[in-house]
Amino acid sequence: MTEEFYNGRRLSYSGSLCTVRYVGAVDGTQGSWLGVEWDDPSRGKHDGTHNGKRYFECVSNEPTAASFVRLSKPFDKSVGFLSAMRIKYGSEKDVQARQIFNPIRIGGKNVDEVGFSLIAQKQSAWSNLKVISLNGLCLNGISSQPLQLASRRNAVAEVIGLGLRCEELDLSRNLLENWYDVVAICSALSKLQILKLNGNRLRDVFANVAELEAPLVKLQSLSLANMALHWDEALILCTQERFPMLQTLSLAFNPLGNPTKVSFTLSIPSLTRLDLTSCGITSLDQIMSISQGTKLTTLILRSNPLKTLSTNPGLKFTNLRTLDLTSTLLPNLTSLSPIPTLFPPLESLQTSQTPLSTSHPESRLLTIARLPQLTTLNHTPIPAHERLNSELYYLNLIANLLLSVPTPAQEHQIIHIDHSQYQYLCSKHGEPANIQERNRNRARQSTAHISSTDPQQSQQQREDNKEDRSPPRMSLAAHLCTFTLHLNHHHHHNNTTTPHAQTQTLTLPLPTTISVYALKGVVGRLFRIAPMRVRLVLETEEWDPVPAAKPADGDWGCGSEDEGSFSPSSSSSAAESQEDDDDDDDGHGTNGNKPQEKGKKKKKKKKKLLWVRREVEISDSVRRVEDWVEGRREARVRVEERALALGDEGKRVVWAWEESG
């Protein structure tokens, strides 16, 4: 009976899969035992050690992955490929037999199966199945019994004769031990594109199967998750000769470790996606050395104890666009600094459930600002306004750090090492205002020192160090405009009918990005006018000629110098004066001797003109004030109070204003 068991054999006890690691006696007991390692590491009782003596080693590092089982304990029967197909999908004969001999009965009466027979018949037509799933059926190969080479070829020919057109095959959680059993099944499916072998344990990965193996030329996706593979075994299996068109490979939940043979490389040029979830990877050096023969665009490193992204200089993924670092151990945002060098075209990044994302409330903003090429972070697209806010916030944060350090060496550490994106952000958004002010102060101190030694050189230094004092174009200061607001109050004194005008003027800076309604709300609160009654008239930069007239007391735009008006040019003034002198009311010419001819009309005397600025009303809308101001730093606005249209004469509207402070 011992001949049935050997090291590496796959068994199933009541659906729990395990691998035989030891066959023999155990001290202190009678008879022979099987030492097994369970696929579920919580199923066992120890790690191969009993009473201080180690009997076998386990692939898993869990302390409860192993058990001892009596040889006499019954185990589940294994099946071949065709038997597993009949168990899962049945056949046409099985469907007819079940309908005749196994009808469904409820309360002693037969029940008609409406629609179930159609589903069973469709599944029993194996040639129509595009997806075949034989997950967890104790399948151990093309046949349930070990076959010689000739018998194995006959079994493959039998499956080929069925004409299966399967494109996706799932053989996960079965009793497959040898790679040639997998190849025998796949070679019978000419249209196979997706293969899943998750949860199997291959006994002899390095076996030579060239006499039977043929390349799976149409296979595009291969999943080898949770198969207890090491790097050397995975690289032996995954070669271009076996899978010339492979695009997606999953090695998740395998204890890969470090490759012992550095000559092994994952040289599959067509490979674009590699899943290394929970593979115990602590450094990118473990994968960089074996992935140089690929053109990966997606790399998944979820749930690995990865604490740094630093690696050997000169190594990089030149095609990678998606990187998943979810649930890794990256400690802080500085850990992301190598990404622009290692992954130049990176567009999508996942960093959720990592220390850098959970310990920093602003981790998303700072991650976006540090990586200018990103378009998606944690499966969320990055819109333009979010990137702008992130970069300005990060730039201000770096500026505060620079102002807090006293030495140039510390500044160099911040700019070139800790926050290497600083210079790029300054070139994009301009240097922060507080840094500009600090630099100006340093320049003035340097100039003062030079002037004490060489006045001529000091003058030259001042000419060379002229700086642009304008604020950064993306800052709030760049959008500020100083508004001068004028309001004329008309009231009567001592019961007289002559109104007396009193002008109230206020000057305040406001951002031009606010809407017209917001501006009217501010003006109404300042002048205690209902916002809906406020009328705003803006003085523009354009000039219009108007007849000169004596302005009323307190009138707007009277043409005086303090109001910004100006006189025409000297030549124009002279011409106008000459015309005025030539034209008299008594009809005489310029010499005073020749009277005008009778019948000719008297030439009308031309009035002098005064030039004033053109005015436009800022109409009610949700548009920004900058649409009227047009980039000016100062603006003059006349404030008027509209009269409300009241239905009954004498009605008054009373507005209550809260007194602040």
XYZ file of C-alpha atoms in Angstrom:
661
model
C 0.000 0.000 0.000
C 2.999 2.272 0.557
C 3.725 2.237 -3.174
C 0.646 4.397 -3.768
C 2.220 7.316 -1.905
C 5.327 9.266 -2.770
C 6.836 12.613 -2.017
C 4.991 15.310 -3.997
C 1.778 13.382 -4.616
C -1.396 15.439 -4.599
C -4.307 14.223 -2.456
C -7.713 15.490 -1.429
C -9.397 14.692 1.879
C -13.067 15.711 1.880
C -12.275 18.504 -0.565
C -9.183 19.774 1.333
C -6.167 19.636 -0.967
C -2.686 18.724 0.253
C 0.741 17.571 -0.946
C 2.595 14.554 0.483
C 5.923 15.623 2.006
C 6.805 12.553 4.094
C 5.970 8.817 4.179
C 7.152 6.750 7.125
C 7.133 6.236 10.866
C 6.763 8.854 13.581
C 8.537 8.452 16.922
C 6.251 7.361 19.739
C 3.600 5.928 17.397
C 2.941 2.668 15.595
C 2.644 2.150 11.856
C 3.365 4.473 8.946
C 2.139 7.987 8.519
C 1.753 10.547 5.768
C 3.238 13.952 6.432
C 1.192 16.374 4.309
C 1.299 20.099 3.681
C -2.166 21.568 3.282
C -2.970 24.122 0.603
C -4.876 25.976 3.328
C -2.121 26.694 5.890
C -4.646 27.091 8.717
C -5.826 23.498 8.228
C -2.801 21.802 9.864
C -1.324 21.530 13.340
C 2.439 22.074 12.936
C 5.149 22.921 10.387
C 6.608 19.415 9.915
C 8.067 19.194 13.411
C 6.742 16.749 16.030
C 8.035 16.617 19.616
C 11.055 18.691 18.660
C 12.046 16.522 15.696
C 11.695 17.792 12.154
C 10.371 15.218 9.696
C 9.907 17.377 6.581
C 10.041 20.931 5.277
C 7.059 22.921 4.074
C 6.972 25.453 1.262
C 4.725 27.680 3.365
C 6.154 29.619 6.286
C 2.972 29.291 8.327
C 3.370 27.364 11.630
C 0.163 25.348 11.071
C 0.579 24.237 7.456
C 1.306 20.517 8.087
C -0.250 17.421 9.648
C 0.322 13.681 9.974
C -2.354 11.479 8.398
C -2.779 7.716 8.655
C -2.186 5.814 5.429
C -5.485 4.073 5.923
C -7.503 7.288 5.874
C -9.634 7.353 2.687
C -9.017 10.166 0.226
C -11.074 11.564 -2.653
C -10.879 9.774 -5.990
C -9.048 11.544 -8.795
C -10.503 11.851 -12.319
C -9.287 12.517 -15.858
C -10.234 15.343 -18.195
C -13.168 13.608 -19.909
C -14.550 12.355 -16.595
C -14.369 15.880 -15.164
C -16.224 17.196 -18.229
C -19.028 14.665 -17.681
C -19.227 15.548 -13.990
C -19.476 19.278 -14.663
C -21.370 19.469 -17.960
C -22.820 15.981 -18.506
C -23.557 14.570 -21.957
C -26.612 14.203 -24.190
C -27.164 10.645 -22.936
C -26.876 11.792 -19.322
C -29.463 14.525 -19.902
C -31.970 12.104 -21.464
C -31.404 9.510 -18.724
C -31.954 12.059 -15.981
C -35.222 13.204 -17.549
C -36.506 9.621 -17.822
C -35.196 7.885 -14.715
C -34.599 10.771 -12.272
C -37.596 13.095 -12.468
C -38.024 15.759 -9.789
C -40.778 14.819 -7.309
C -42.413 17.082 -4.749
C -45.172 15.703 -2.492
C -45.295 12.437 -4.397
C -45.871 14.170 -7.732
C -43.555 14.660 -10.672
C -42.567 18.265 -11.379
C -41.951 19.537 -14.867
C -38.546 21.187 -15.345
C -39.312 24.286 -17.372
C -36.174 25.582 -19.079
C -33.701 23.375 -17.200
C -33.591 20.797 -19.960
C -32.603 23.487 -22.471
C -29.730 24.624 -20.271
C -28.569 21.050 -19.753
C -28.712 20.309 -23.461
C -26.770 23.470 -24.261
C -24.057 22.581 -21.760
C -23.925 18.978 -22.918
C -22.996 20.210 -26.403
C -19.301 20.528 -25.513
C -18.303 21.835 -28.918
C -20.305 25.040 -28.274
C -18.628 25.872 -24.966
C -16.362 28.926 -25.110
C -15.467 28.765 -21.396
C -14.788 25.497 -19.562
C -14.356 25.583 -15.772
C -13.206 22.366 -14.050
C -12.269 24.068 -10.790
C -11.927 21.763 -7.752
C -12.912 18.459 -9.393
C -9.817 16.413 -8.332
C -8.584 16.351 -11.927
C -5.045 14.981 -12.194
C -4.379 14.896 -15.954
C -5.624 13.879 -19.360
C -6.415 10.519 -17.713
C -6.987 9.507 -14.099
C -4.164 6.937 -14.326
C -0.496 7.513 -15.183
C 0.050 6.849 -18.896
C 3.033 6.049 -21.013
C 3.940 8.354 -23.870
C 2.027 6.386 -26.528
C -1.092 6.064 -24.365
C -0.959 9.768 -23.534
C -0.900 10.649 -27.223
C -3.951 8.458 -27.796
C -5.792 10.233 -24.977
C -4.940 13.604 -26.516
C -6.213 12.432 -29.894
C -9.496 11.367 -28.274
C -10.034 14.864 -26.841
C -9.109 16.453 -30.175
C -11.757 14.319 -31.850
C -14.460 15.989 -29.753
C -13.936 19.239 -31.678
C -13.870 21.470 -28.605
C -13.760 25.213 -29.389
C -12.919 26.326 -25.884
C -11.168 29.729 -25.569
C -10.879 29.862 -21.752
C -10.000 26.906 -19.510
C -9.968 26.932 -15.697
C -8.116 23.996 -14.067
C -7.618 25.696 -10.678
C -7.507 23.788 -7.368
C -7.003 20.317 -8.805
C -4.498 17.475 -8.342
C -2.207 18.263 -11.275
C 1.386 17.274 -10.455
C 3.295 17.378 -13.747
C 3.597 20.073 -16.382
C 3.236 17.564 -19.207
C -0.280 16.729 -17.936
C -1.186 20.387 -18.388
C 0.401 20.488 -21.837
C -1.449 17.325 -22.890
C -4.820 18.891 -22.071
C -4.037 22.274 -23.644
C -2.631 20.787 -26.829
C -6.043 19.241 -27.503
C -7.701 22.699 -27.459
C -6.601 24.490 -30.606
C -8.449 27.773 -29.840
C -7.332 28.157 -26.226
C -6.430 31.768 -25.276
C -6.818 31.922 -21.466
C -5.498 29.281 -19.046
C -5.886 29.291 -15.240
C -3.882 26.862 -13.090
C -4.258 28.609 -9.739
C -3.856 26.492 -6.618
C -2.118 23.487 -8.205
C 1.252 22.152 -7.036
C 3.630 20.950 -9.758
C 5.983 18.208 -8.583
C 8.651 18.264 -11.292
C 8.804 21.633 -13.000
C 12.234 20.976 -14.528
C 11.187 17.715 -16.256
C 12.019 17.452 -19.967
C 8.756 17.267 -21.898
C 10.069 18.185 -25.349
C 8.930 14.898 -26.846
C 5.274 15.784 -26.312
C 5.183 19.525 -25.744
C 4.160 21.909 -28.507
C 4.000 25.712 -28.164
C 0.611 27.144 -27.273
C 0.688 29.715 -30.039
C -2.718 31.279 -29.292
C -2.443 31.496 -25.510
C -2.584 35.155 -24.401
C -3.258 34.940 -20.661
C -1.722 32.544 -18.119
C -2.485 32.484 -14.377
C -0.118 30.547 -12.089
C -1.244 32.049 -8.774
C -0.757 30.239 -5.457
C 1.280 27.353 -6.901
C 4.222 27.549 -4.427
C 6.599 28.488 -7.244
C 10.019 30.078 -6.871
C 11.557 32.440 -9.407
C 13.674 29.740 -11.025
C 10.660 27.484 -11.514
C 8.482 30.297 -12.820
C 11.128 31.388 -15.312
C 11.599 27.801 -16.549
C 7.864 27.533 -17.217
C 7.291 30.965 -18.736
C 9.402 31.099 -21.869
C 8.866 32.488 -25.330
C 9.228 28.991 -26.789
C 6.176 27.779 -24.844
C 4.058 30.950 -25.071
C 5.108 33.062 -28.049
C 1.977 35.279 -27.899
C 1.559 35.575 -24.100
C 0.398 39.047 -22.986
C -0.786 38.608 -19.378
C 0.978 36.575 -16.667
C -0.063 36.175 -13.023
C 2.394 34.801 -10.459
C 0.461 36.122 -7.461
C 0.716 34.479 -4.025
C 3.897 32.565 -4.860
C 6.985 32.699 -2.568
C 9.181 33.827 -5.448
C 12.142 35.107 -3.450
C 15.372 35.979 -5.287
C 16.334 34.157 -8.505
C 19.278 31.873 -7.748
C 20.350 31.774 -11.377
C 20.816 35.309 -12.629
C 20.914 34.073 -16.218
C 17.167 33.415 -16.053
C 15.113 36.225 -17.565
C 11.441 36.621 -18.350
C 12.154 36.980 -22.047
C 8.665 37.142 -23.542
C 8.596 40.219 -25.809
C 4.804 40.132 -26.144
C 4.233 40.257 -22.350
C 2.531 43.529 -21.284
C 0.943 42.751 -17.876
C 2.623 41.045 -14.889
C 0.841 40.373 -11.579
C 3.163 39.802 -8.588
C 0.651 40.287 -5.776
C 1.849 39.029 -2.373
C 5.068 37.411 -3.627
C 7.330 38.525 -0.772
C 9.153 41.110 -2.911
C 11.225 43.483 -0.767
C 13.208 45.230 -3.511
C 12.717 46.069 -7.158
C 16.081 44.455 -7.840
C 14.296 41.091 -7.562
C 12.253 41.834 -10.673
C 14.347 44.363 -12.560
C 17.041 41.789 -13.323
C 14.589 39.305 -14.849
C 12.212 41.622 -16.685
C 14.554 43.250 -19.190
C 13.257 41.061 -22.030
C 9.680 42.321 -21.775
C 7.702 45.406 -22.750
C 5.542 45.630 -19.645
C 2.872 48.322 -19.549
C 1.216 47.138 -16.303
C 3.001 45.915 -13.157
C 1.067 44.855 -10.036
C 3.023 44.706 -6.759
C 0.134 44.641 -4.295
C 0.618 43.363 -0.717
C 4.400 43.050 -0.900
C 6.746 44.125 1.958
C 8.227 46.787 -0.305
C 9.720 49.709 1.632
C 11.655 51.489 -1.095
C 11.632 51.925 -4.859
C 15.352 52.597 -5.108
C 17.277 50.170 -7.293
C 20.468 49.856 -9.277
C 21.160 52.927 -11.425
C 20.515 52.577 -15.118
C 17.606 50.145 -14.786
C 14.168 51.349 -15.835
C 10.838 50.240 -17.269
C 10.646 52.270 -20.451
C 7.096 51.208 -21.385
C 5.332 50.931 -18.015
C 2.167 53.034 -17.752
C 0.316 51.434 -14.800
C 1.881 50.624 -11.418
C -0.041 49.132 -8.482
C 1.602 49.580 -5.059
C -1.512 48.974 -2.956
C -0.903 47.605 0.580
C 2.882 47.876 0.337
C 5.075 49.322 3.121
C 6.255 52.529 1.450
C 6.756 54.776 4.487
C 6.457 58.326 3.157
C 6.037 60.473 0.073
C 9.788 60.655 -0.437
C 9.594 56.957 -1.361
C 7.938 57.993 -4.625
C 10.912 60.107 -5.745
C 12.503 57.346 -7.918
C 9.311 56.881 -9.967
C 10.039 59.519 -12.667
C 13.427 57.893 -13.295
C 12.381 54.230 -13.093
C 9.030 54.593 -14.862
C 9.245 57.619 -17.209
C 5.924 57.105 -19.073
C 3.892 56.193 -15.935
C 0.271 57.410 -16.172
C -1.668 55.441 -13.527
C -0.593 54.751 -9.934
C -2.272 53.001 -6.991
C -0.941 53.719 -3.480
C -3.976 53.128 -1.268
C -3.624 51.304 2.072
C 0.051 52.180 2.389
C 1.712 54.120 5.239
C 2.370 57.064 2.924
C -1.351 57.401 2.128
C -2.749 56.720 5.605
C -0.313 58.871 7.606
C -0.511 61.991 5.383
C -3.911 63.704 5.030
C -2.665 65.558 1.930
C -1.092 62.472 0.342
C -3.197 62.702 -2.820
C -2.327 66.372 -3.408
C 1.376 65.824 -2.808
C 1.504 62.647 -4.901
C -0.093 64.442 -7.857
C 2.318 67.361 -7.498
C 5.383 65.101 -7.280
C 4.493 63.107 -10.395
C 3.616 65.492 -13.254
C 3.047 62.683 -15.775
C 0.212 61.027 -13.795
C -3.312 61.107 -15.224
C -4.952 58.646 -12.781
C -4.325 58.105 -9.057
C -6.014 55.270 -7.148
C -8.402 54.652 -10.062
C -9.572 58.295 -10.001
C -8.781 60.596 -12.952
C -6.827 63.771 -12.196
C -8.608 66.826 -13.694
C -6.669 69.944 -14.648
C -7.940 72.058 -11.744
C -6.919 69.408 -9.200
C -3.419 69.237 -10.638
C -3.163 73.037 -10.524
C -4.254 73.182 -6.872
C -1.915 70.325 -5.948
C 1.125 71.871 -7.579
C 0.514 75.320 -6.067
C 0.013 73.790 -2.628
C 3.187 71.731 -2.963
C 5.141 74.740 -4.228
C 4.041 76.799 -1.231
C 4.961 73.937 1.098
C 8.492 73.746 -0.325
C 8.848 77.522 -0.061
C 8.020 77.401 3.645
C 10.621 74.675 4.124
C 13.249 76.757 2.334
C 12.515 79.749 4.549
C 12.899 77.610 7.677
C 16.444 76.360 6.991
C 19.463 78.598 7.630
C 22.217 77.073 5.486
C 22.688 76.655 1.704
C 23.494 72.961 2.204
C 20.061 72.379 3.697
C 18.454 74.300 0.843
C 20.303 72.110 -1.642
C 19.027 69.011 0.163
C 15.437 70.253 -0.091
C 15.550 71.420 -3.721
C 17.636 68.696 -5.360
C 17.009 65.594 -3.228
C 13.895 65.729 -1.051
C 11.763 67.781 -3.457
C 13.353 67.464 -6.874
C 10.222 68.800 -8.635
C 10.692 72.289 -7.160
C 12.571 73.794 -10.088
C 10.110 72.309 -12.589
C 7.164 73.772 -10.670
C 8.868 77.170 -10.453
C 9.369 77.207 -14.207
C 5.708 76.319 -14.701
C 4.008 78.557 -12.110
C 6.683 81.050 -11.158
C 8.774 81.291 -8.027
C 6.740 81.784 -4.805
C 6.406 85.407 -3.693
C 8.036 84.821 -0.300
C 11.062 83.242 -1.978
C 11.286 86.184 -4.396
C 11.234 88.583 -1.462
C 13.935 86.624 0.317
C 16.103 86.671 -2.806
C 15.619 90.424 -3.157
C 16.659 90.942 0.440
C 19.749 88.855 -0.147
C 20.544 90.844 -3.283
C 20.165 94.142 -1.414
C 22.439 92.921 1.357
C 24.992 91.796 -1.215
C 24.724 95.157 -3.016
C 25.200 97.064 0.221
C 28.303 95.073 0.969
C 29.726 95.697 -2.511
C 28.954 99.431 -2.367
C 31.089 99.789 0.730
C 34.122 98.519 -1.221
C 33.554 99.513 -4.867
C 30.839 102.102 -5.718
C 31.153 101.589 -9.492
C 30.744 97.832 -9.154
C 27.806 98.439 -6.818
C 26.025 100.499 -9.487
C 26.608 97.788 -12.080
C 25.346 95.139 -9.644
C 22.144 97.077 -9.083
C 21.552 97.280 -12.827
C 22.150 93.523 -13.264
C 19.968 92.436 -10.349
C 16.758 94.129 -11.415
C 14.030 91.600 -10.836
C 10.492 91.293 -11.927
C 8.398 92.291 -8.944
C 5.170 91.196 -10.495
C 3.498 88.380 -8.551
C 3.355 84.817 -9.961
C 0.633 84.611 -12.577
C -1.181 81.755 -10.837
C -1.182 83.409 -7.391
C -4.039 85.355 -5.808
C -1.989 88.560 -5.934
C -1.898 88.362 -9.724
C -5.700 88.622 -9.839
C -6.082 91.520 -7.384
C -7.371 94.879 -8.599
C -7.684 98.052 -6.523
C -11.232 99.399 -6.931
C -11.959 103.075 -6.195
C -15.703 103.352 -5.544
C -17.530 106.716 -5.697
C -21.078 107.260 -4.435
C -22.862 110.639 -4.583
C -25.478 111.288 -1.870
C -28.087 113.985 -2.722
C -29.957 115.535 0.211
C -31.548 118.893 1.182
C -30.470 121.373 3.862
C -32.789 123.562 5.932
C -35.919 122.718 3.952
C -34.500 124.171 0.750
C -35.279 122.764 -2.664
C -31.663 122.875 -3.836
C -30.072 119.476 -3.373
C -26.613 119.228 -1.922
C -24.332 116.478 -3.234
C -21.931 114.681 -0.940
C -19.420 112.159 -2.390
C -18.391 109.034 -0.514
C -15.252 107.282 -1.761
C -13.876 103.909 -0.771
C -10.769 102.114 -2.028
C -10.240 98.394 -1.557
C -8.464 95.493 -3.333
C -10.672 92.709 -4.667
C -9.942 89.610 -6.780
C -11.212 89.966 -10.307
C -12.205 86.313 -10.336
C -15.378 87.037 -8.350
C -18.683 87.341 -10.164
C -20.575 90.564 -10.783
C -23.234 89.513 -8.283
C -20.561 88.983 -5.629
C -19.077 92.426 -6.337
C -22.472 94.052 -5.993
C -23.000 92.237 -2.721
C -19.740 93.652 -1.369
C -20.501 97.171 -2.607
C -24.034 97.058 -1.215
C -22.786 96.069 2.231
C -20.116 98.792 2.227
C -22.519 101.597 1.193
C -25.577 100.133 2.961
C -27.529 99.696 -0.258
C -29.625 96.699 -1.188
C -27.507 94.679 -3.673
C -30.342 94.546 -6.214
C -30.450 98.357 -6.219
C -26.729 98.785 -6.872
C -25.717 100.058 -10.301
C -22.009 100.021 -11.173
C -20.464 102.193 -13.914
C -16.843 101.478 -14.821
C -14.447 104.094 -16.146
C -12.552 102.524 -19.081
C -9.182 103.317 -20.629
C -10.746 104.836 -23.760
C -11.385 108.568 -24.260
C -14.389 110.360 -25.758
C -14.783 114.078 -26.670
C -17.635 115.945 -24.945
C -18.643 119.645 -25.039
C -17.000 121.653 -22.307
C -19.450 122.687 -19.634
C -19.219 123.834 -16.121
C -19.794 120.767 -14.053
C -22.125 120.688 -11.191
C -20.709 120.376 -7.768
C -19.641 116.790 -7.164
C -20.382 115.589 -10.701
C -18.525 112.502 -12.038
C -16.043 112.964 -14.882
C -15.968 116.738 -14.930
C -12.789 116.852 -16.979
C -10.503 118.301 -14.357
C -7.007 117.026 -14.079
C -7.671 115.161 -10.889
C -10.462 113.265 -12.613
C -8.181 111.949 -15.321
C -9.360 114.076 -18.295
C -6.962 115.740 -20.662
C -6.928 118.588 -23.248
C -6.430 117.991 -26.977
C -3.028 118.418 -28.572
C -1.506 121.854 -28.909
C -2.025 121.956 -32.659
C -5.650 121.022 -32.340
C -6.150 123.639 -29.649
C -4.520 126.239 -31.812
C -6.701 125.360 -34.753
C -9.800 125.585 -32.640
C -8.718 128.944 -31.247
C -8.013 130.255 -34.743
C -11.455 129.208 -35.905
C -13.002 130.902 -32.916
C -11.163 134.145 -33.718
C -12.189 134.031 -37.385
C -15.877 133.686 -36.646
C -17.592 136.760 -35.180
C -21.210 137.447 -34.584
C -21.066 140.746 -36.559
C -20.045 139.125 -39.846
C -16.522 140.636 -40.111
C -13.512 138.716 -41.298
C -10.232 138.222 -39.563
C -8.920 141.689 -40.652
C -12.027 143.431 -39.387
C -12.338 145.421 -42.614
C -14.169 143.195 -45.124
C -17.754 142.511 -44.357
C -19.261 139.184 -45.391
C -21.146 139.011 -48.642
C -24.827 139.346 -48.456
C -26.756 136.070 -48.693
C -24.037 133.891 -47.257
C -24.868 132.072 -44.072
C -23.042 133.032 -40.982
C -20.504 130.347 -39.999
C -21.408 128.699 -36.702
C -18.878 129.118 -33.986
C -17.290 125.773 -32.992
C -17.411 124.940 -29.305
C -14.412 123.726 -27.411
C -14.320 119.982 -26.606
C -13.235 118.254 -23.444
C -11.886 114.706 -23.424
C -13.165 112.317 -20.762
C -12.917 108.579 -20.220
C -15.603 106.365 -21.665
C -17.934 104.664 -19.175
C -19.643 101.274 -19.359
C -22.144 99.715 -17.008
C -21.209 96.466 -15.326
C -24.414 94.599 -16.051
C -25.872 91.953 -13.757
C -24.516 88.486 -14.584
C -22.560 85.555 -13.191
C -19.576 86.481 -15.349
C -16.297 87.350 -13.684
C -15.380 90.963 -13.061
C -12.145 90.410 -14.993
C -14.199 90.402 -18.206
C -14.734 94.164 -17.663
C -11.486 95.094 -15.920
C -9.394 93.307 -18.574
C -6.208 92.807 -16.576
C -5.918 96.309 -15.081
C -4.438 96.708 -11.600
C -6.651 99.729 -10.761
C -10.245 100.582 -11.632
C -12.584 103.523 -10.915
C -16.260 102.666 -10.489
C -19.231 104.973 -9.925
C -21.870 103.545 -7.635
C -25.502 104.526 -8.167
C -28.629 103.541 -6.323
C -31.466 102.405 -8.515
C -35.026 103.367 -7.695
C -37.217 100.332 -7.179
C -40.405 100.126 -9.222
C -43.111 100.305 -6.545
C -46.757 99.725 -7.293
C -48.170 102.213 -4.774
C -46.692 105.631 -4.251
C -45.305 106.115 -0.832
C -44.260 102.510 -0.331
C -40.805 102.190 1.101
C -38.420 99.303 1.256
C -36.463 99.091 4.492
C -33.228 97.085 4.475
C -31.770 95.955 7.784
C -28.016 95.637 7.939
C -26.196 93.694 10.623
C -23.643 95.703 12.498
C -20.386 93.792 12.743
C -18.023 94.087 15.691
